[in-house]
Coordinates of C-alpha atoms in Angstrom, one line a residue:
Chain A
M1 CA 36.5 -97.8 4.3
T2 CA 35.2 -99.4 7.5
A3 CA 31.7 -100.5 7.9
T4 CA 30.8 -97.8 10.4
A5 CA 32.1 -95.1 8.0
I6 CA 29.9 -96.4 5.2
E7 CA 27.0 -96.4 7.5
E8 CA 27.8 -92.8 8.5
A9 CA 28.0 -91.7 5.0
Q10 CA 24.7 -93.3 4.1
T11 CA 23.0 -91.7 7.1
A12 CA 24.4 -88.3 6.1
R13 CA 23.2 -88.6 2.6
S14 CA 19.7 -89.9 3.5
L15 CA 19.1 -87.3 6.2
P16 CA 17.2 -84.8 4.0
M17 CA 15.0 -87.6 2.7
D18 CA 14.2 -88.8 6.2
R19 CA 13.4 -85.4 7.4
A20 CA 11.0 -84.9 4.5
R21 CA 9.4 -88.2 5.2
A22 CA 9.2 -87.4 8.9
L23 CA 7.7 -84.0 8.2
G24 CA 5.2 -85.6 5.8
R25 CA 4.2 -88.1 8.4
L26 CA 3.8 -85.4 11.0
K27 CA 1.7 -83.4 8.7
F28 CA -0.4 -86.4 7.9
A29 CA -0.8 -87.2 11.6
D30 CA -1.6 -83.5 12.3
G31 CA -4.3 -83.4 9.7
G32 CA -5.6 -86.8 10.8
F33 CA -6.0 -85.7 14.4
R34 CA -7.8 -82.5 13.4
W35 CA -10.2 -84.5 11.3
M36 CA -10.8 -87.0 14.1
T37 CA -11.7 -84.2 16.5
L38 CA -13.9 -82.5 13.9
L39 CA -15.7 -85.8 13.1
S40 CA -16.3 -86.4 16.8
A41 CA -17.8 -82.9 17.2
L42 CA -20.0 -83.4 14.2
L43 CA -21.1 -86.8 15.6
V44 CA -22.5 -84.9 18.6
L45 CA -24.6 -82.8 16.2
I46 CA -25.6 -85.9 14.3
L47 CA -26.7 -87.6 17.5
L48 CA -29.3 -85.0 18.3
V49 CA -30.6 -84.9 14.7
G50 CA -30.5 -88.7 14.6
V51 CA -32.6 -88.9 17.8
A52 CA -35.2 -86.6 16.3
I53 CA -35.3 -88.3 12.9
S54 CA -35.4 -91.9 14.2
L55 CA -38.2 -91.1 16.7
F56 CA -40.2 -89.3 14.0
I57 CA -39.9 -92.2 11.6
G58 CA -40.9 -94.6 14.4
S59 CA -43.9 -92.5 15.4
W60 CA -45.1 -91.8 11.8
P61 CA -47.6 -94.7 11.7
A62 CA -49.3 -93.4 14.9
F63 CA -49.4 -89.8 13.6
K64 CA -50.7 -91.0 10.2
T65 CA -53.5 -93.1 11.8
F66 CA -54.7 -90.7 14.5
G67 CA -53.7 -87.3 12.9
F68 CA -53.9 -84.3 15.1
G69 CA -56.5 -86.1 17.3
F70 CA -53.5 -88.0 18.8
F71 CA -52.6 -84.9 20.8
F72 CA -56.1 -84.3 22.1
S73 CA -57.4 -87.8 22.7
D74 CA -57.1 -89.4 26.1
A75 CA -58.0 -92.8 24.9
W76 CA -55.3 -95.5 25.6
S77 CA -56.4 -98.9 24.8
P78 CA -54.0 -101.5 23.4
P79 CA -56.6 -104.1 22.7
K80 CA -58.8 -101.7 20.6
E81 CA -55.7 -100.0 19.1
R82 CA -57.0 -96.6 20.1
F83 CA -54.2 -94.3 21.4
G84 CA -54.0 -90.7 22.4
A85 CA -51.3 -88.6 24.1
A86 CA -53.5 -86.2 26.0
A87 CA -53.5 -88.0 29.4
A88 CA -49.7 -88.4 29.3
I89 CA -49.1 -84.8 28.3
Y90 CA -51.5 -83.6 30.9
G91 CA -49.8 -85.6 33.6
T92 CA -46.3 -84.5 32.5
L93 CA -47.4 -80.8 32.7
V94 CA -49.2 -81.1 36.0
T95 CA -46.4 -83.0 37.8
S96 CA -43.9 -80.5 36.4
I97 CA -45.9 -77.5 37.5
I98 CA -46.3 -78.9 41.1
A99 CA -42.5 -79.6 41.1
M100 CA -41.7 -76.1 39.9
L101 CA -44.1 -74.4 42.4
I102 CA -42.3 -76.0 45.3
G103 CA -38.8 -76.7 44.0
V104 CA -38.0 -73.3 42.6
P105 CA -38.7 -71.1 45.7
V106 CA -36.9 -73.6 47.9
G107 CA -34.0 -73.9 45.5
L108 CA -33.7 -70.1 45.4
G109 CA -34.0 -69.9 49.1
I110 CA -31.0 -72.3 49.5
A111 CA -29.0 -70.3 46.9
V112 CA -29.7 -67.1 48.9
F113 CA -28.7 -68.8 52.1
L114 CA -25.5 -70.1 50.6
T115 CA -24.4 -66.9 49.0
E116 CA -25.6 -64.3 51.5
L117 CA -26.3 -65.7 54.9
C118 CA -24.2 -68.9 55.4
P119 CA -21.1 -68.7 57.6
P120 CA -18.2 -69.2 55.2
A121 CA -17.0 -72.3 57.0
L122 CA -20.3 -74.1 56.3
R123 CA -20.7 -72.8 52.8
R124 CA -18.8 -75.6 51.1
P125 CA -20.2 -78.6 53.1
I126 CA -23.8 -77.5 52.6
G127 CA -23.2 -76.7 49.0
V128 CA -21.7 -80.2 48.4
A129 CA -24.6 -81.8 50.3
I130 CA -27.1 -80.1 48.1
E131 CA -25.1 -81.2 45.0
L132 CA -25.1 -84.8 46.3
L133 CA -28.9 -84.6 46.3
A134 CA -28.6 -84.1 42.5
G135 CA -26.2 -87.0 42.3
I136 CA -28.6 -89.6 43.8
P137 CA -30.0 -91.6 40.9
S138 CA -33.6 -91.3 39.8
I139 CA -34.4 -94.9 40.7
I140 CA -33.3 -94.3 44.3
Y141 CA -35.8 -91.5 44.6
G142 CA -38.3 -94.0 43.2
I143 CA -37.7 -96.8 45.7
W144 CA -37.5 -94.3 48.5
G145 CA -40.7 -92.6 47.3
V146 CA -42.6 -95.9 47.3
Y147 CA -41.5 -97.2 50.7
Y148 CA -41.3 -94.0 52.7
F149 CA -42.9 -91.0 51.0
K150 CA -46.1 -92.7 49.7
P151 CA -47.2 -94.1 53.1
V152 CA -46.7 -90.7 54.7
M153 CA -48.7 -89.0 52.0
Q154 CA -51.4 -91.6 52.3
A155 CA -51.6 -91.6 56.1
Y156 CA -51.1 -87.9 57.0
V157 CA -50.7 -85.4 54.1
Q158 CA -53.5 -86.4 51.8
P159 CA -56.2 -86.8 54.5
F160 CA -55.2 -83.4 55.8
I161 CA -55.4 -81.8 52.4
I162 CA -58.8 -83.5 51.7
G163 CA -60.1 -82.4 55.1
T164 CA -58.8 -78.8 54.7
F165 CA -59.4 -78.0 51.0
G166 CA -61.8 -80.7 49.8
A167 CA -64.9 -79.0 51.0
I168 CA -64.1 -75.6 49.5
P169 CA -66.3 -75.1 46.4
G170 CA -64.3 -74.4 43.2
I171 CA -60.9 -75.6 44.2
G172 CA -62.3 -78.5 46.1
S173 CA -62.4 -80.7 43.1
L174 CA -58.7 -80.3 42.8
F175 CA -58.3 -82.2 46.0
A176 CA -61.2 -84.7 45.7
G177 CA -60.9 -88.5 46.0
P178 CA -59.6 -91.0 48.5
P179 CA -56.1 -90.7 49.9
L180 CA -54.4 -93.4 47.8
G181 CA -50.8 -92.4 48.4
Y182 CA -49.9 -92.9 44.8
G183 CA -50.8 -90.0 42.5
V184 CA -50.0 -86.9 40.7
L185 CA -49.3 -84.8 43.8
T186 CA -46.9 -87.4 45.2
A187 CA -45.0 -87.6 41.9
G188 CA -44.9 -83.8 41.8
L189 CA -43.5 -83.5 45.3
V190 CA -40.8 -86.1 44.6
L191 CA -39.9 -84.2 41.4
A192 CA -39.7 -81.0 43.4
V193 CA -36.9 -82.5 45.6
M194 CA -35.1 -83.8 42.5
I195 CA -35.0 -80.5 40.7
L196 CA -34.2 -78.4 43.8
P197 CA -30.4 -78.9 43.6
F198 CA -30.4 -77.9 39.9
V199 CA -32.2 -74.6 40.7
T200 CA -29.8 -74.1 43.6
A201 CA -26.7 -74.8 41.6
V202 CA -27.4 -72.5 38.8
S203 CA -28.8 -69.6 40.9
R204 CA -25.8 -69.8 43.3
D205 CA -23.5 -69.6 40.3
V206 CA -25.2 -66.6 38.8
F207 CA -25.7 -64.9 42.2
E208 CA -21.9 -65.1 42.6
T209 CA -21.5 -63.0 39.4
V210 CA -23.1 -60.0 41.0
P211 CA -20.2 -57.5 41.5
A212 CA -19.5 -57.1 45.2
V213 CA -19.4 -53.3 44.7
L214 CA -23.1 -53.2 43.9
K215 CA -24.0 -55.2 47.0
E216 CA -21.6 -53.2 49.2
A217 CA -23.2 -49.9 47.9
A218 CA -26.6 -51.2 48.8
Y219 CA -25.5 -52.3 52.3
G220 CA -23.8 -48.9 52.6
V221 CA -27.0 -47.0 52.2
G222 CA -28.5 -49.1 54.9
A223 CA -30.4 -51.8 53.0
T224 CA -31.2 -55.1 54.8
T225 CA -30.0 -58.4 53.5
F226 CA -33.5 -59.1 52.1
E227 CA -33.6 -55.8 50.4
V228 CA -30.1 -56.4 48.8
V229 CA -31.3 -59.8 47.5
G230 CA -34.6 -58.5 46.3
N231 CA -33.4 -55.2 44.7
I232 CA -29.8 -55.9 43.6
V233 CA -29.0 -59.6 43.4
I234 CA -32.2 -60.9 41.8
P235 CA -32.7 -58.1 39.2
Y236 CA -29.1 -58.3 38.2
T237 CA -29.2 -62.1 37.6
R238 CA -32.8 -62.4 36.5
V239 CA -32.0 -63.9 33.1
G240 CA -29.7 -66.5 34.6
V241 CA -32.2 -67.5 37.3
I242 CA -34.9 -67.9 34.7
G243 CA -32.4 -70.0 32.7
G244 CA -31.7 -72.2 35.7
V245 CA -35.4 -72.6 36.3
M246 CA -36.0 -73.6 32.7
L247 CA -33.1 -76.1 33.0
A248 CA -34.8 -77.6 36.1
L249 CA -38.1 -77.7 34.2
G250 CA -36.4 -79.6 31.4
R251 CA -35.3 -82.2 34.0
A252 CA -38.8 -82.4 35.6
L253 CA -40.5 -83.0 32.2
G254 CA -38.2 -85.9 31.3
E255 CA -37.8 -87.5 34.7
T256 CA -38.8 -91.1 34.5
M257 CA -38.0 -93.7 37.1
A258 CA -39.0 -91.8 40.3
V259 CA -42.3 -90.8 38.7
T260 CA -43.0 -94.3 37.4
F261 CA -42.8 -95.6 41.0
V262 CA -45.2 -93.1 42.7
I263 CA -47.7 -91.8 40.1
G264 CA -49.9 -94.9 40.0
N265 CA -49.8 -95.2 36.2
A266 CA -53.4 -94.7 35.3
T267 CA -54.0 -93.5 31.8
K268 CA -56.7 -91.0 32.4
I269 CA -57.1 -87.3 33.1
S270 CA -58.5 -86.4 36.5
A271 CA -59.4 -83.0 37.8
S272 CA -58.0 -84.0 41.2
I273 CA -54.2 -83.9 41.8
L274 CA -54.6 -86.6 44.4
A275 CA -55.8 -89.0 41.7
Q276 CA -53.5 -91.5 40.0
G277 CA -52.2 -90.5 36.6
T278 CA -49.3 -91.0 34.3
T279 CA -46.6 -89.0 32.4
I280 CA -45.1 -89.4 29.0
S281 CA -41.9 -90.9 30.4
A282 CA -43.7 -93.1 32.9
M283 CA -45.9 -94.5 30.2
I284 CA -43.0 -95.4 28.0
A285 CA -41.0 -97.0 30.8
N286 CA -44.0 -99.1 31.9
Q287 CA -45.3 -100.3 28.6
F288 CA -42.6 -100.1 25.9
A289 CA -40.8 -103.4 26.7
D290 CA -44.1 -105.3 26.4
A291 CA -45.7 -103.4 23.6
D292 CA -46.7 -105.2 20.4
P293 CA -44.9 -104.0 17.3
G294 CA -47.1 -101.9 15.1
L295 CA -49.5 -99.1 16.3
F296 CA -48.9 -99.7 20.0
T297 CA -45.1 -99.3 19.8
S298 CA -45.5 -96.5 17.3
S299 CA -47.8 -94.6 19.6
L300 CA -45.2 -94.9 22.5
L301 CA -42.5 -93.7 20.1
A302 CA -44.8 -90.8 19.2
L303 CA -45.0 -90.0 22.9
G304 CA -41.2 -90.0 23.1
F305 CA -41.1 -87.7 20.1
I306 CA -43.5 -85.2 21.8
L307 CA -41.4 -85.3 25.0
F308 CA -38.2 -84.8 23.0
I309 CA -39.6 -81.7 21.2
I310 CA -41.0 -80.2 24.4
T311 CA -37.8 -80.7 26.4
F312 CA -35.7 -79.6 23.4
L313 CA -37.6 -76.3 23.3
V314 CA -37.4 -75.7 27.1
L315 CA -33.7 -76.6 27.3
A316 CA -32.8 -74.5 24.2
A317 CA -34.6 -71.5 25.8
A318 CA -32.7 -72.2 29.1
R319 CA -29.3 -72.4 27.4
W320 CA -30.0 -69.3 25.3
M321 CA -30.8 -67.3 28.5
L322 CA -27.7 -68.6 30.3
A323 CA -25.5 -67.8 27.3
R324 CA -26.8 -64.3 27.2
L325 CA -25.8 -63.9 30.8
E326 CA -22.3 -65.2 30.1
V327 CA -21.9 -62.6 27.4
K328 CA -22.9 -59.9 29.8
A329 CA -20.6 -61.1 32.6
Chain B
M1 CA -41.0 -43.1 59.6
A2 CA -40.5 -44.5 63.0
A3 CA -42.6 -47.5 62.2
L4 CA -40.8 -48.2 58.9
Y5 CA -37.5 -49.3 60.4
P6 CA -38.8 -52.1 62.7
A7 CA -41.0 -53.3 59.8
R8 CA -38.0 -53.6 57.5
K9 CA -36.0 -55.4 60.1
R10 CA -38.9 -57.8 60.8
R11 CA -39.3 -58.5 57.1
N12 CA -35.6 -59.1 56.7
L13 CA -35.7 -61.5 59.7
V14 CA -38.7 -63.4 58.2
W15 CA -37.0 -63.9 54.8
K16 CA -33.7 -64.9 56.4
A17 CA -35.6 -67.5 58.5
L18 CA -37.3 -68.8 55.3
A19 CA -34.0 -69.2 53.5
L20 CA -32.6 -71.1 56.5
A21 CA -35.8 -73.2 56.5
A22 CA -35.4 -74.0 52.8
T23 CA -31.8 -75.1 53.4
M24 CA -32.9 -77.3 56.3
F25 CA -35.6 -78.7 54.1
G26 CA -33.2 -79.6 51.3
L27 CA -30.6 -81.1 53.7
S28 CA -33.3 -83.2 55.5
W29 CA -34.2 -85.0 52.2
L30 CA -30.6 -86.0 51.8
V31 CA -30.5 -87.3 55.4
L32 CA -33.8 -89.1 55.0
I33 CA -32.9 -90.8 51.8
L34 CA -29.4 -91.8 52.8
G35 CA -30.8 -92.9 56.2
A36 CA -33.4 -95.1 54.6
L37 CA -30.8 -96.7 52.3
I38 CA -28.4 -97.5 55.2
W39 CA -31.3 -98.7 57.4
N40 CA -32.7 -101.1 54.8
G41 CA -29.6 -101.9 52.8
V42 CA -26.8 -102.6 55.2
G43 CA -28.7 -105.5 56.8
G44 CA -28.8 -107.3 53.5
L45 CA -25.1 -106.9 52.8
S46 CA -23.5 -110.3 52.9
L47 CA -21.2 -112.5 50.9
D48 CA -24.2 -114.0 49.1
V49 CA -25.0 -110.6 47.5
F50 CA -21.7 -110.7 45.6
T51 CA -21.5 -114.4 44.9
K52 CA -25.0 -115.6 44.0
M53 CA -27.3 -114.9 41.1
T54 CA -30.6 -113.2 41.3
A55 CA -33.1 -115.9 42.3
P56 CA -36.8 -116.5 42.1
P57 CA -38.7 -115.9 45.3
G58 CA -38.1 -118.4 48.0
V59 CA -34.5 -119.1 47.0
V60 CA -31.6 -117.3 48.6
G61 CA -30.1 -115.1 45.9
G62 CA -27.6 -112.4 45.4
L63 CA -26.9 -109.7 42.9
L64 CA -23.8 -111.2 41.1
N65 CA -25.2 -111.2 37.6
S66 CA -26.5 -107.6 38.0
I67 CA -23.2 -106.3 39.4
V68 CA -21.3 -108.0 36.5
G69 CA -23.8 -106.7 34.0
S70 CA -23.6 -103.2 35.4
L71 CA -19.8 -103.3 35.1
I72 CA -19.9 -104.6 31.5
V73 CA -22.6 -102.2 30.3
T74 CA -20.8 -99.2 31.9
A75 CA -17.5 -100.3 30.5
I76 CA -19.0 -100.5 27.0
G77 CA -20.5 -97.0 27.5
L78 CA -17.2 -95.6 28.7
A79 CA -15.2 -97.2 25.9
I80 CA -17.4 -95.3 23.4
A81 CA -18.0 -92.1 25.3
A82 CA -14.5 -91.4 26.6
P83 CA -12.6 -91.2 23.3
L84 CA -15.6 -89.6 21.5
G85 CA -16.1 -87.0 24.2
I86 CA -12.5 -86.2 24.6
L87 CA -12.0 -85.7 20.9
A88 CA -15.1 -83.6 20.5
G89 CA -14.2 -81.5 23.5
T90 CA -10.7 -81.0 22.0
Y91 CA -12.3 -79.7 18.8
L92 CA -14.4 -77.2 20.7
A93 CA -11.5 -76.0 22.9
E94 CA -8.6 -76.2 20.5
Y95 CA -9.7 -75.9 16.9
G96 CA -13.3 -74.7 16.7
R97 CA -13.3 -72.2 19.6
Y98 CA -15.7 -69.5 18.4
T99 CA -16.5 -70.7 14.9
R100 CA -20.2 -71.0 14.1
L101 CA -19.9 -74.8 14.0
A102 CA -18.3 -74.9 17.5
V103 CA -20.9 -72.7 18.9
G104 CA -23.6 -74.9 17.4
V105 CA -22.0 -78.1 18.7
R106 CA -21.6 -76.6 22.2
F107 CA -25.3 -75.6 22.2
I108 CA -26.5 -79.0 21.1
N109 CA -24.1 -80.7 23.6
D110 CA -25.6 -78.7 26.4
I111 CA -29.0 -79.8 25.4
L112 CA -27.9 -83.4 25.2
L113 CA -26.4 -83.0 28.7
S114 CA -29.9 -82.8 30.1
A115 CA -32.0 -84.6 27.5
P116 CA -34.4 -87.1 29.0
S117 CA -32.6 -90.4 29.3
I118 CA -35.8 -92.3 28.4
V119 CA -35.8 -90.7 24.9
I120 CA -32.2 -91.7 24.5
G121 CA -33.4 -95.3 25.3
L122 CA -36.0 -95.1 22.6
F123 CA -33.5 -93.9 20.1
V124 CA -31.1 -96.7 20.8
Y125 CA -33.9 -99.2 20.7
Q126 CA -34.6 -98.0 17.1
L127 CA -30.9 -97.9 16.3
C128 CA -29.5 -101.1 18.0
V129 CA -32.4 -103.3 19.0
V130 CA -34.8 -103.3 16.0
P131 CA -32.2 -104.0 13.4
F132 CA -30.7 -107.0 15.3
G133 CA -34.1 -108.3 16.4
H134 CA -33.2 -108.7 20.1
F135 CA -32.3 -106.8 23.2
S136 CA -28.6 -106.7 24.1
G137 CA -26.1 -105.5 26.7
A138 CA -24.2 -103.8 23.9
A139 CA -27.3 -101.7 23.0
G140 CA -27.5 -100.8 26.7
G141 CA -23.8 -99.7 26.5
V142 CA -24.5 -97.6 23.5
A143 CA -27.4 -95.9 25.3
L144 CA -25.2 -95.1 28.3
A145 CA -22.5 -93.9 26.0
I146 CA -24.9 -91.3 24.5
I147 CA -25.7 -90.2 28.0
A148 CA -22.1 -90.0 29.1
T149 CA -20.6 -88.3 25.9
P150 CA -21.9 -84.8 26.6
I151 CA -20.4 -85.0 30.1
M152 CA -17.0 -85.9 28.7
V153 CA -17.3 -83.2 26.0
R154 CA -18.2 -80.6 28.5
T155 CA -15.5 -81.4 31.1
T156 CA -12.8 -81.8 28.5
E157 CA -13.6 -78.5 26.9
D158 CA -13.8 -76.7 30.2
M159 CA -10.5 -78.2 31.3
L160 CA -8.6 -77.4 28.1
N161 CA -9.9 -73.8 28.3
L162 CA -8.0 -73.5 31.6
V163 CA -4.7 -74.3 29.9
P164 CA -2.9 -70.9 29.4
D165 CA -2.3 -70.0 25.8
S166 CA 1.3 -69.1 26.6
L167 CA 2.0 -72.8 27.1
R168 CA 0.7 -73.6 23.6
E169 CA 2.6 -70.7 22.1
A170 CA 5.8 -71.8 23.8
A171 CA 5.4 -75.3 22.2
A172 CA 4.5 -73.8 18.8
A173 CA 7.6 -71.6 19.0
L174 CA 9.7 -74.8 19.2
G175 CA 8.1 -75.9 15.9
M176 CA 5.7 -78.5 17.3
P177 CA 2.7 -79.2 15.0
R178 CA -0.7 -78.4 16.4
S179 CA -1.8 -82.0 17.1
L180 CA 1.4 -82.6 19.1
I181 CA 0.9 -79.4 21.1
I182 CA -2.5 -80.7 22.0
R183 CA -1.5 -84.2 22.9
Q184 CA 1.9 -83.6 24.5
V185 CA 1.3 -80.2 26.2
A186 CA -2.4 -79.5 26.6
Y187 CA -3.6 -83.1 27.5
R188 CA -0.7 -83.4 30.0
A189 CA -1.7 -80.2 31.7
V190 CA -5.3 -81.4 32.1
R191 CA -4.8 -85.1 32.8
S192 CA -6.5 -85.0 36.2
G193 CA -9.3 -82.9 34.7
I194 CA -10.0 -85.6 32.2
V195 CA -10.0 -88.2 34.9
T196 CA -12.5 -86.1 36.7
G197 CA -14.7 -86.1 33.6
I198 CA -14.4 -89.9 33.4
L199 CA -15.4 -90.3 37.0
L200 CA -18.4 -88.1 36.6
A201 CA -19.5 -89.9 33.5
V202 CA -19.2 -93.3 35.2
A203 CA -21.1 -92.0 38.2
R204 CA -23.9 -90.8 35.8
M205 CA -24.0 -94.1 34.0
T206 CA -24.0 -96.2 37.1
G207 CA -27.4 -94.9 38.2
E208 CA -29.1 -94.8 34.9
T209 CA -32.1 -97.0 34.6
A210 CA -34.6 -95.6 32.1
P211 CA -32.4 -96.1 28.9
L212 CA -31.7 -99.7 29.9
I213 CA -35.2 -101.0 30.3
F214 CA -35.7 -101.6 26.6
T215 CA -32.1 -101.9 25.5
A216 CA -30.3 -104.3 27.9
L217 CA -33.7 -105.5 29.2
G218 CA -32.3 -107.5 32.1
N219 CA -31.4 -111.1 32.6
S220 CA -31.9 -113.4 35.5
L221 CA -29.1 -115.6 34.5
F222 CA -25.4 -114.9 34.5
A223 CA -24.5 -113.3 31.2
A224 CA -21.1 -111.9 30.2
D225 CA -21.8 -111.8 26.5
P226 CA -22.9 -108.3 25.5
R227 CA -24.7 -109.6 22.5
G228 CA -27.5 -111.0 24.6
P229 CA -29.8 -109.4 27.2
M230 CA -28.0 -108.3 30.3
S231 CA -28.9 -107.5 33.8
S232 CA -27.8 -104.4 35.7
L233 CA -28.1 -103.1 39.2
P234 CA -30.6 -100.3 38.5
L235 CA -32.8 -102.7 36.4
I236 CA -32.9 -105.3 39.2
I237 CA -33.8 -102.5 41.7
Y238 CA -36.6 -101.5 39.4
E239 CA -37.9 -105.1 39.2
F240 CA -37.4 -106.2 42.8
A241 CA -38.6 -102.9 44.4
R242 CA -42.1 -103.6 43.0
S243 CA -42.0 -107.3 43.9
P244 CA -44.3 -108.5 46.6
Y245 CA -41.7 -110.8 48.1
P246 CA -39.8 -109.4 51.1
E247 CA -36.5 -111.1 50.2
Q248 CA -36.5 -109.5 46.8
Q249 CA -37.4 -106.2 48.3
K250 CA -34.5 -106.5 50.6
L251 CA -32.2 -107.2 47.8
A252 CA -33.5 -104.2 46.0
W253 CA -32.6 -102.0 48.9
T254 CA -29.1 -103.6 49.1
G255 CA -28.7 -102.9 45.4
A256 CA -29.9 -99.4 45.9
L257 CA -27.3 -98.9 48.7
L258 CA -24.5 -100.2 46.4
V259 CA -25.6 -98.0 43.5
T260 CA -26.0 -94.9 45.5
F261 CA -22.8 -95.1 47.4
S262 CA -20.8 -95.9 44.3
V263 CA -22.3 -92.9 42.6
L264 CA -21.8 -90.6 45.5
G265 CA -18.3 -92.0 46.1
L266 CA -17.3 -91.4 42.5
S267 CA -18.7 -87.8 42.5
I268 CA -16.9 -87.0 45.7
L269 CA -13.7 -88.5 44.4
A270 CA -14.1 -86.4 41.2
R271 CA -14.6 -83.3 43.4
V272 CA -11.6 -83.9 45.5
L273 CA -9.4 -84.5 42.3
S274 CA -10.5 -81.3 40.7
S275 CA -10.1 -79.2 43.9
L276 CA -6.6 -80.7 44.3
R277 CA -5.9 -79.5 40.8
V278 CA -7.0 -76.0 41.6
A279 CA -5.0 -75.9 44.8
G280 CA -1.9 -77.0 42.8
K281 CA -2.5 -74.2 40.4
Q282 CA -2.6 -71.5 43.0
S283 CA 0.7 -72.5 44.6

């Protein structure tokens, strides 16, 4: 027997063994891969739970010391170790409300323009440009807000607002105070520009789910573009639009860098929206790195926990609404 | 009846004009912001920016340590987020699909996608800074990874969902095990889609500031060791933009220009890639 023949014989004999081994290895690799993907997916779940738990543990000393008073107290004094979340929560809500009041109608307007009015050739470039607005990092809005937007607010917009509305009894106190440039209104307006592309992106997507037949039928009976949008498109996509608005609200509530630059960072509640204020995220960004361990750090973590819970609820509601629309479509 | 028709026409015109005005309003912000960046940033672009360290006021400085820091922190973030996100996205699209677990993970992932980045920063501070007792570039990388992972999960899942099932069935009919079908067939079909996801994730990480403030902290010296505090472009913009010294403000604008144009460049590249894919599909 030659050497090659022996080798051949051996290969022939060992073939079933090798096949079994190869199959076993494949099976092992197959299961291993499946487990790896499952673990990664679970890790995403664990991440969110982990964020909640770690923030809660970190904020426990503050909650224990101040109790429910933490939510209602606007005291914030590191030297005296007196902390309360009210001023930050108030600022977060007011800036977000201002942002929504302006950002949502404008965002919807752009979506209507893009889906109903825009010449097809311009649709894509304008859509991309609006999406680029969403791509600009928060810090850029901040530096731009400080150097360009704040001076304009201080020199023109705020004096005008004070002169026009300041003297009206009742709502006048909303616009009281000197034109500082920095303040709640400025922050709210910058936020409005930042959330606008999110409103536009979601509403444009849901507007496009409206069956063309419905719109054509409405146009066919003589409806104007405005009537088609108001009576067909918006009612059909209501849930989705609200979902998009909530998504934008979630962004506005948690937005940090841009707000930190222009809000003035004053830990107090003022009736006037021209006054300086703060938000939860601005306060954390400003003070956390320098905070003493102990009650100060714990109070900031407690603020983070509150922000996390608020945005979680808002975003969960948003996703739930958008998911409902997907089922429908 | 006669008065109704012109009134309807008028109202239609007014609303159309308002929609046009809203679009002009939105576009004008983009122009104003990009204009300000170019106006203030381009003048500061010089070789010094890329070759010198950030310096105290009065000394000519650059952004070298911040640029290197940004690259390292982003690389750490990507090294964690890319495999994790791709695997999790694979589970959602290939194995889990409509099981209760997959629906739950998808929901949570969508929430993480827009969770406030400052809260992620606090979490990583608790997780990676407190136990080690000091700030580090690695902690910053972990924070960025948590921000980028949901993006990777989402794009991977969306892309894998586009792969026709007949392709998978054909491979299965040849006797391929599931994991090989995914790796050899499905991944190959969506390769450019996954690259798109990576580009989007990098774009997002490049501009993030809030989660780095109390994780990577910043460093005025050159630091390539991720175990210590590390500078990054957004952090230096945050610091210098509030500085009273004009030369530091100028550097902040130059940094802002670099960051914005990298971010926008990456997102446009991602868009072009994904539209190429769609075009290829149609032909």
